[in-house]
């Protein structure tokens, strides 16, 4: 079986979103004291604007894919790498890479990565080579490590960092970078560090998958 372990990193689609947020955000209606309103306006509002702007990276209609890390194995050779470039190039390469893939494996890929990839493909009018999200999709074609670990419980899910440490796997966060800092690294021009981090996520996910399926 040809398997693809993968992970995506995303950023806000446009800086213009910050301005849009700034023009629409107002202080809470229960702020009636002038001093409280002043504190909100001067001290708290800028931070709230930035927080909301960063969160735009988590939705496909306001964010975009910066890179996709992957490990592909099960065929004659094992491949690993990070897809970079324009988002269109990344998605076109991803769908080309997955033409013969029989199982997609990742951490929280059903609720985030796969959905995000599909939605951005729709937005950019890039036809997928796999129908992964339809009701007719066989569940065995996707192995979501997070969901499988939690046995599809609706409770709070474990993080990749915590699960890595629990199983004695090197955490991808050990280098100091995590998802919350990706945009900071991006605007600082430290993209290679983001790409390396993305691949570390994939490596850790693969090791956890092997432990969970008793292959290591």
mmCIF file of C-alpha atoms in Angstrom:
data_model
loop_
_atom_site.group_PDB
_atom_site.id
_atom_site.type_symbol
_atom_site.label_atom_id
_atom_site.label_comp_id
_atom_site.label_asym_id
_atom_site.label_seq_id
_atom_site.Cartn_x
_atom_site.Cartn_y
_atom_site.Cartn_z
ATOM 1 C CA UNK A 1 0.000 0.000 0.000
ATOM 2 C CA UNK A 2 1.348 3.404 -0.974
ATOM 3 C CA UNK A 3 1.092 5.777 1.971
ATOM 4 C CA UNK A 4 1.526 9.525 2.237
ATOM 5 C CA UNK A 5 2.322 11.123 5.576
ATOM 6 C CA UNK A 6 1.849 14.857 5.315
ATOM 7 C CA UNK A 7 1.385 18.172 7.103
ATOM 8 C CA UNK A 8 0.616 21.715 5.972
ATOM 9 C CA UNK A 9 1.648 25.120 7.279
ATOM 10 C CA UNK A 10 -0.647 28.065 6.651
ATOM 11 C CA UNK A 11 -0.491 31.855 6.899
ATOM 12 C CA UNK A 12 -2.985 34.720 6.416
ATOM 13 C CA UNK A 13 -3.775 35.178 2.739
ATOM 14 C CA UNK A 14 -3.324 38.947 2.720
ATOM 15 C CA UNK A 15 -2.187 41.789 4.975
ATOM 16 C CA UNK A 16 -5.321 43.644 3.853
ATOM 17 C CA UNK A 17 -7.282 41.404 6.201
ATOM 18 C CA UNK A 18 -5.723 43.263 9.121
ATOM 19 C CA UNK A 19 -7.220 46.541 7.890
ATOM 20 C CA UNK A 20 -10.606 44.897 7.422
ATOM 21 C CA UNK A 21 -10.529 43.615 10.991
ATOM 22 C CA UNK A 22 -9.422 47.019 12.274
ATOM 23 C CA UNK A 23 -12.376 48.773 10.639
ATOM 24 C CA UNK A 24 -14.941 46.365 12.051
ATOM 25 C CA UNK A 25 -13.749 45.683 15.594
ATOM 26 C CA UNK A 26 -15.342 47.770 18.335
ATOM 27 C CA UNK A 27 -15.129 47.669 22.099
ATOM 28 C CA UNK A 28 -17.549 45.332 23.917
ATOM 29 C CA UNK A 29 -20.949 46.911 24.517
ATOM 30 C CA UNK A 30 -20.647 46.394 28.263
ATOM 31 C CA UNK A 31 -17.720 48.833 28.351
ATOM 32 C CA UNK A 32 -19.420 52.036 29.547
ATOM 33 C CA UNK A 33 -16.752 53.485 31.790
ATOM 34 C CA UNK A 34 -14.646 56.000 29.782
ATOM 35 C CA UNK A 35 -11.431 54.789 31.441
ATOM 36 C CA UNK A 36 -12.229 51.190 30.553
ATOM 37 C CA UNK A 37 -12.971 52.164 26.963
ATOM 38 C CA UNK A 38 -9.713 54.127 26.807
ATOM 39 C CA UNK A 39 -7.752 51.130 28.139
ATOM 40 C CA UNK A 40 -9.374 48.901 25.508
ATOM 41 C CA UNK A 41 -8.665 51.356 22.709
ATOM 42 C CA UNK A 42 -5.045 52.105 23.605
ATOM 43 C CA UNK A 43 -3.794 48.877 25.164
ATOM 44 C CA UNK A 44 -6.036 45.943 24.297
ATOM 45 C CA UNK A 45 -7.557 46.630 20.869
ATOM 46 C CA UNK A 46 -4.249 46.404 18.919
ATOM 47 C CA UNK A 47 -3.582 42.996 20.445
ATOM 48 C CA UNK A 48 -7.094 41.807 19.669
ATOM 49 C CA UNK A 49 -6.749 42.934 16.053
ATOM 50 C CA UNK A 50 -3.471 41.031 15.715
ATOM 51 C CA UNK A 51 -4.922 37.914 17.351
ATOM 52 C CA UNK A 52 -7.877 37.873 14.988
ATOM 53 C CA UNK A 53 -5.598 38.517 12.013
ATOM 54 C CA UNK A 54 -3.357 35.559 12.901
ATOM 55 C CA UNK A 55 -6.423 33.316 13.177
ATOM 56 C CA UNK A 56 -7.330 34.043 9.555
ATOM 57 C CA UNK A 57 -4.607 31.557 8.624
ATOM 58 C CA UNK A 58 -6.735 28.743 10.089
ATOM 59 C CA UNK A 59 -9.603 29.138 7.591
ATOM 60 C CA UNK A 60 -9.172 28.369 3.913
ATOM 61 C CA UNK A 61 -11.245 31.356 2.784
ATOM 62 C CA UNK A 62 -8.947 33.797 4.607
ATOM 63 C CA UNK A 63 -5.640 31.906 4.741
ATOM 64 C CA UNK A 64 -3.336 30.121 2.325
ATOM 65 C CA UNK A 65 -0.874 27.226 2.270
ATOM 66 C CA UNK A 66 2.775 28.134 2.720
ATOM 67 C CA UNK A 67 4.173 24.608 2.395
ATOM 68 C CA UNK A 68 3.335 20.902 2.566
ATOM 69 C CA UNK A 69 5.746 18.453 4.134
ATOM 70 C CA UNK A 70 5.487 14.796 3.160
ATOM 71 C CA UNK A 71 6.903 11.293 3.327
ATOM 72 C CA UNK A 72 5.716 8.900 0.630
ATOM 73 C CA UNK A 73 6.423 5.213 0.944
ATOM 74 C CA UNK A 74 5.163 1.779 0.010
ATOM 75 C CA UNK A 75 6.177 1.913 -3.627
ATOM 76 C CA UNK A 76 9.575 1.094 -5.147
ATOM 77 C CA UNK A 77 11.151 4.075 -3.371
ATOM 78 C CA UNK A 78 10.642 6.238 -0.305
ATOM 79 C CA UNK A 79 10.377 9.979 -0.858
ATOM 80 C CA UNK A 80 10.349 12.857 1.562
ATOM 81 C CA UNK A 81 10.459 16.588 1.176
ATOM 82 C CA UNK A 82 8.599 19.867 1.429
ATOM 83 C CA UNK A 83 6.501 21.378 -1.359
ATOM 84 C CA UNK A 84 7.137 25.111 -1.625
ATOM 85 C CA UNK A 85 6.680 27.963 -4.087
ATOM 86 C CA UNK A 86 3.444 29.695 -4.985
ATOM 87 C CA UNK A 87 0.336 28.162 -3.483
ATOM 88 C CA UNK A 88 -0.834 27.107 -6.934
ATOM 89 C CA UNK A 89 2.456 25.310 -7.545
ATOM 90 C CA UNK A 90 2.253 23.625 -4.145
ATOM 91 C CA UNK A 91 -1.265 22.312 -4.739
ATOM 92 C CA UNK A 92 -0.574 21.162 -8.285
ATOM 93 C CA UNK A 93 2.515 19.263 -7.077
ATOM 94 C CA UNK A 94 0.578 17.813 -4.153
ATOM 95 C CA UNK A 95 -2.184 16.393 -6.332
ATOM 96 C CA UNK A 96 0.363 15.041 -8.800
ATOM 97 C CA UNK A 97 2.245 13.418 -5.924
ATOM 98 C CA UNK A 98 -0.913 11.761 -4.610
ATOM 99 C CA UNK A 99 -2.203 10.182 -7.825
ATOM 100 C CA UNK A 100 -1.169 6.670 -6.737
ATOM 101 C CA UNK A 101 -1.510 7.145 -2.967
ATOM 102 C CA UNK A 102 -3.809 4.635 -1.274
ATOM 103 C CA UNK A 103 -3.705 5.953 2.281
ATOM 104 C CA UNK A 104 -3.244 9.483 3.636
ATOM 105 C CA UNK A 105 -1.841 9.750 7.148
ATOM 106 C CA UNK A 106 -1.462 12.814 9.318
ATOM 107 C CA UNK A 107 -2.281 14.508 12.582
ATOM 108 C CA UNK A 108 -5.732 16.155 12.606
ATOM 109 C CA UNK A 109 -5.810 15.850 8.814
ATOM 110 C CA UNK A 110 -9.557 15.244 8.557
ATOM 111 C CA UNK A 111 -10.656 18.377 10.395
ATOM 112 C CA UNK A 112 -7.823 20.578 9.151
ATOM 113 C CA UNK A 113 -5.192 19.595 6.564
ATOM 114 C CA UNK A 114 -7.262 17.632 4.046
ATOM 115 C CA UNK A 115 -10.208 19.985 4.271
ATOM 116 C CA UNK A 116 -7.929 23.006 3.897
ATOM 117 C CA UNK A 117 -6.128 21.522 0.882
ATOM 118 C CA UNK A 118 -9.427 20.691 -0.800
ATOM 119 C CA UNK A 119 -10.972 24.103 -0.099
ATOM 120 C CA UNK A 120 -7.911 26.011 -1.359
ATOM 121 C CA UNK A 121 -7.954 23.789 -4.456
ATOM 122 C CA UNK A 122 -11.556 24.827 -5.083
ATOM 123 C CA UNK A 123 -10.718 28.502 -4.552
ATOM 124 C CA UNK A 124 -7.802 28.303 -6.989
ATOM 125 C CA UNK A 125 -9.701 26.019 -9.396
ATOM 126 C CA UNK A 126 -7.171 23.187 -9.185
ATOM 127 C CA UNK A 127 -8.885 19.796 -9.713
ATOM 128 C CA UNK A 128 -7.894 17.207 -7.070
ATOM 129 C CA UNK A 129 -6.704 13.800 -8.218
ATOM 130 C CA UNK A 130 -8.400 12.126 -5.235
ATOM 131 C CA UNK A 131 -11.935 12.339 -3.873
ATOM 132 C CA UNK A 132 -11.083 12.240 -0.195
ATOM 133 C CA UNK A 133 -13.917 14.126 1.445
ATOM 134 C CA UNK A 134 -17.090 12.805 -0.180
ATOM 135 C CA UNK A 135 -19.543 10.602 1.666
ATOM 136 C CA UNK A 136 -18.531 7.731 -0.600
ATOM 137 C CA UNK A 137 -14.902 7.879 0.489
ATOM 138 C CA UNK A 138 -13.767 4.643 2.198
ATOM 139 C CA UNK A 139 -12.588 5.496 5.699
ATOM 140 C CA UNK A 140 -9.478 3.333 5.376
ATOM 141 C CA UNK A 141 -7.994 5.784 2.839
ATOM 142 C CA UNK A 142 -7.342 8.297 5.643
ATOM 143 C CA UNK A 143 -5.672 7.527 8.969
ATOM 144 C CA UNK A 144 -5.951 10.515 11.295
ATOM 145 C CA UNK A 145 -3.430 9.896 14.062
ATOM 146 C CA UNK A 146 -5.040 12.369 16.478
ATOM 147 C CA UNK A 147 -8.544 10.987 15.978
ATOM 148 C CA UNK A 148 -7.400 7.374 16.173
ATOM 149 C CA UNK A 149 -5.476 8.042 19.395
ATOM 150 C CA UNK A 150 -8.556 9.653 20.961
ATOM 151 C CA UNK A 151 -10.743 6.875 19.508
ATOM 152 C CA UNK A 152 -12.863 9.529 17.805
ATOM 153 C CA UNK A 153 -13.910 11.057 21.109
ATOM 154 C CA UNK A 154 -15.551 14.493 21.010
ATOM 155 C CA UNK A 155 -13.515 15.619 24.013
ATOM 156 C CA UNK A 156 -10.489 17.882 23.862
ATOM 157 C CA UNK A 157 -7.877 16.338 21.593
ATOM 158 C CA UNK A 158 -4.273 15.621 22.477
ATOM 159 C CA UNK A 159 -1.583 17.749 20.820
ATOM 160 C CA UNK A 160 1.162 16.351 18.617
ATOM 161 C CA UNK A 161 3.756 17.686 21.051
ATOM 162 C CA UNK A 162 2.145 15.921 24.020
ATOM 163 C CA UNK A 163 1.605 12.655 22.178
ATOM 164 C CA UNK A 164 5.201 12.691 20.906
ATOM 165 C CA UNK A 165 6.542 13.102 24.440
ATOM 166 C CA UNK A 166 4.170 10.446 25.777
ATOM 167 C CA UNK A 167 5.451 7.878 23.289
ATOM 168 C CA UNK A 168 9.102 8.873 23.513
ATOM 169 C CA UNK A 169 9.156 10.360 20.012
ATOM 170 C CA UNK A 170 11.215 13.469 19.329
ATOM 171 C CA UNK A 171 8.750 16.338 19.382
ATOM 172 C CA UNK A 172 8.743 18.547 16.267
ATOM 173 C CA UNK A 173 8.382 21.493 18.638
ATOM 174 C CA UNK A 174 11.742 20.794 20.256
ATOM 175 C CA UNK A 175 13.466 23.254 17.919
ATOM 176 C CA UNK A 176 11.572 26.161 19.456
ATOM 177 C CA UNK A 177 9.178 26.709 16.549
ATOM 178 C CA UNK A 178 5.482 25.895 16.740
ATOM 179 C CA UNK A 179 2.355 26.673 14.770
ATOM 180 C CA UNK A 180 1.692 29.911 16.622
ATOM 181 C CA UNK A 181 5.070 31.292 15.526
ATOM 182 C CA UNK A 182 4.937 30.342 11.840
ATOM 183 C CA UNK A 183 3.745 33.761 10.712
ATOM 184 C CA UNK A 184 6.429 35.503 12.784
ATOM 185 C CA UNK A 185 9.089 33.392 11.094
ATOM 186 C CA UNK A 186 7.495 34.062 7.705
ATOM 187 C CA UNK A 187 7.549 37.850 8.010
ATOM 188 C CA UNK A 188 11.124 37.605 9.301
ATOM 189 C CA UNK A 189 12.119 35.751 6.132
ATOM 190 C CA UNK A 190 12.952 32.549 8.032
ATOM 191 C CA UNK A 191 11.011 30.293 5.662
ATOM 192 C CA UNK A 192 13.556 27.469 5.566
ATOM 193 C CA UNK A 193 13.129 27.019 9.310
ATOM 194 C CA UNK A 194 9.376 26.730 8.756
ATOM 195 C CA UNK A 195 9.926 24.123 6.030
ATOM 196 C CA UNK A 196 12.237 22.127 8.317
ATOM 197 C CA UNK A 197 9.678 22.335 11.120
ATOM 198 C CA UNK A 198 6.920 21.148 8.794
ATOM 199 C CA UNK A 199 8.923 18.075 7.832
ATOM 200 C CA UNK A 200 9.673 17.367 11.505
ATOM 201 C CA UNK A 201 5.910 17.273 12.084
ATOM 202 C CA UNK A 202 5.613 14.641 9.363
ATOM 203 C CA UNK A 203 8.492 12.576 10.734
ATOM 204 C CA UNK A 204 6.996 12.603 14.243
ATOM 205 C CA UNK A 205 3.557 11.704 12.909
ATOM 206 C CA UNK A 206 4.999 8.760 11.002
ATOM 207 C CA UNK A 207 6.828 7.455 14.072
ATOM 208 C CA UNK A 208 3.655 7.742 16.157
ATOM 209 C CA UNK A 209 1.665 5.953 13.453
ATOM 210 C CA UNK A 210 4.147 3.078 13.470
ATOM 211 C CA UNK A 211 3.878 2.830 17.259
ATOM 212 C CA UNK A 212 0.072 2.904 17.159
ATOM 213 C CA UNK A 213 -0.065 0.204 14.497
ATOM 214 C CA UNK A 214 2.607 -1.868 16.320
ATOM 215 C CA UNK A 215 5.081 -1.712 13.451
ATOM 216 C CA UNK A 216 7.956 -0.448 15.593
#
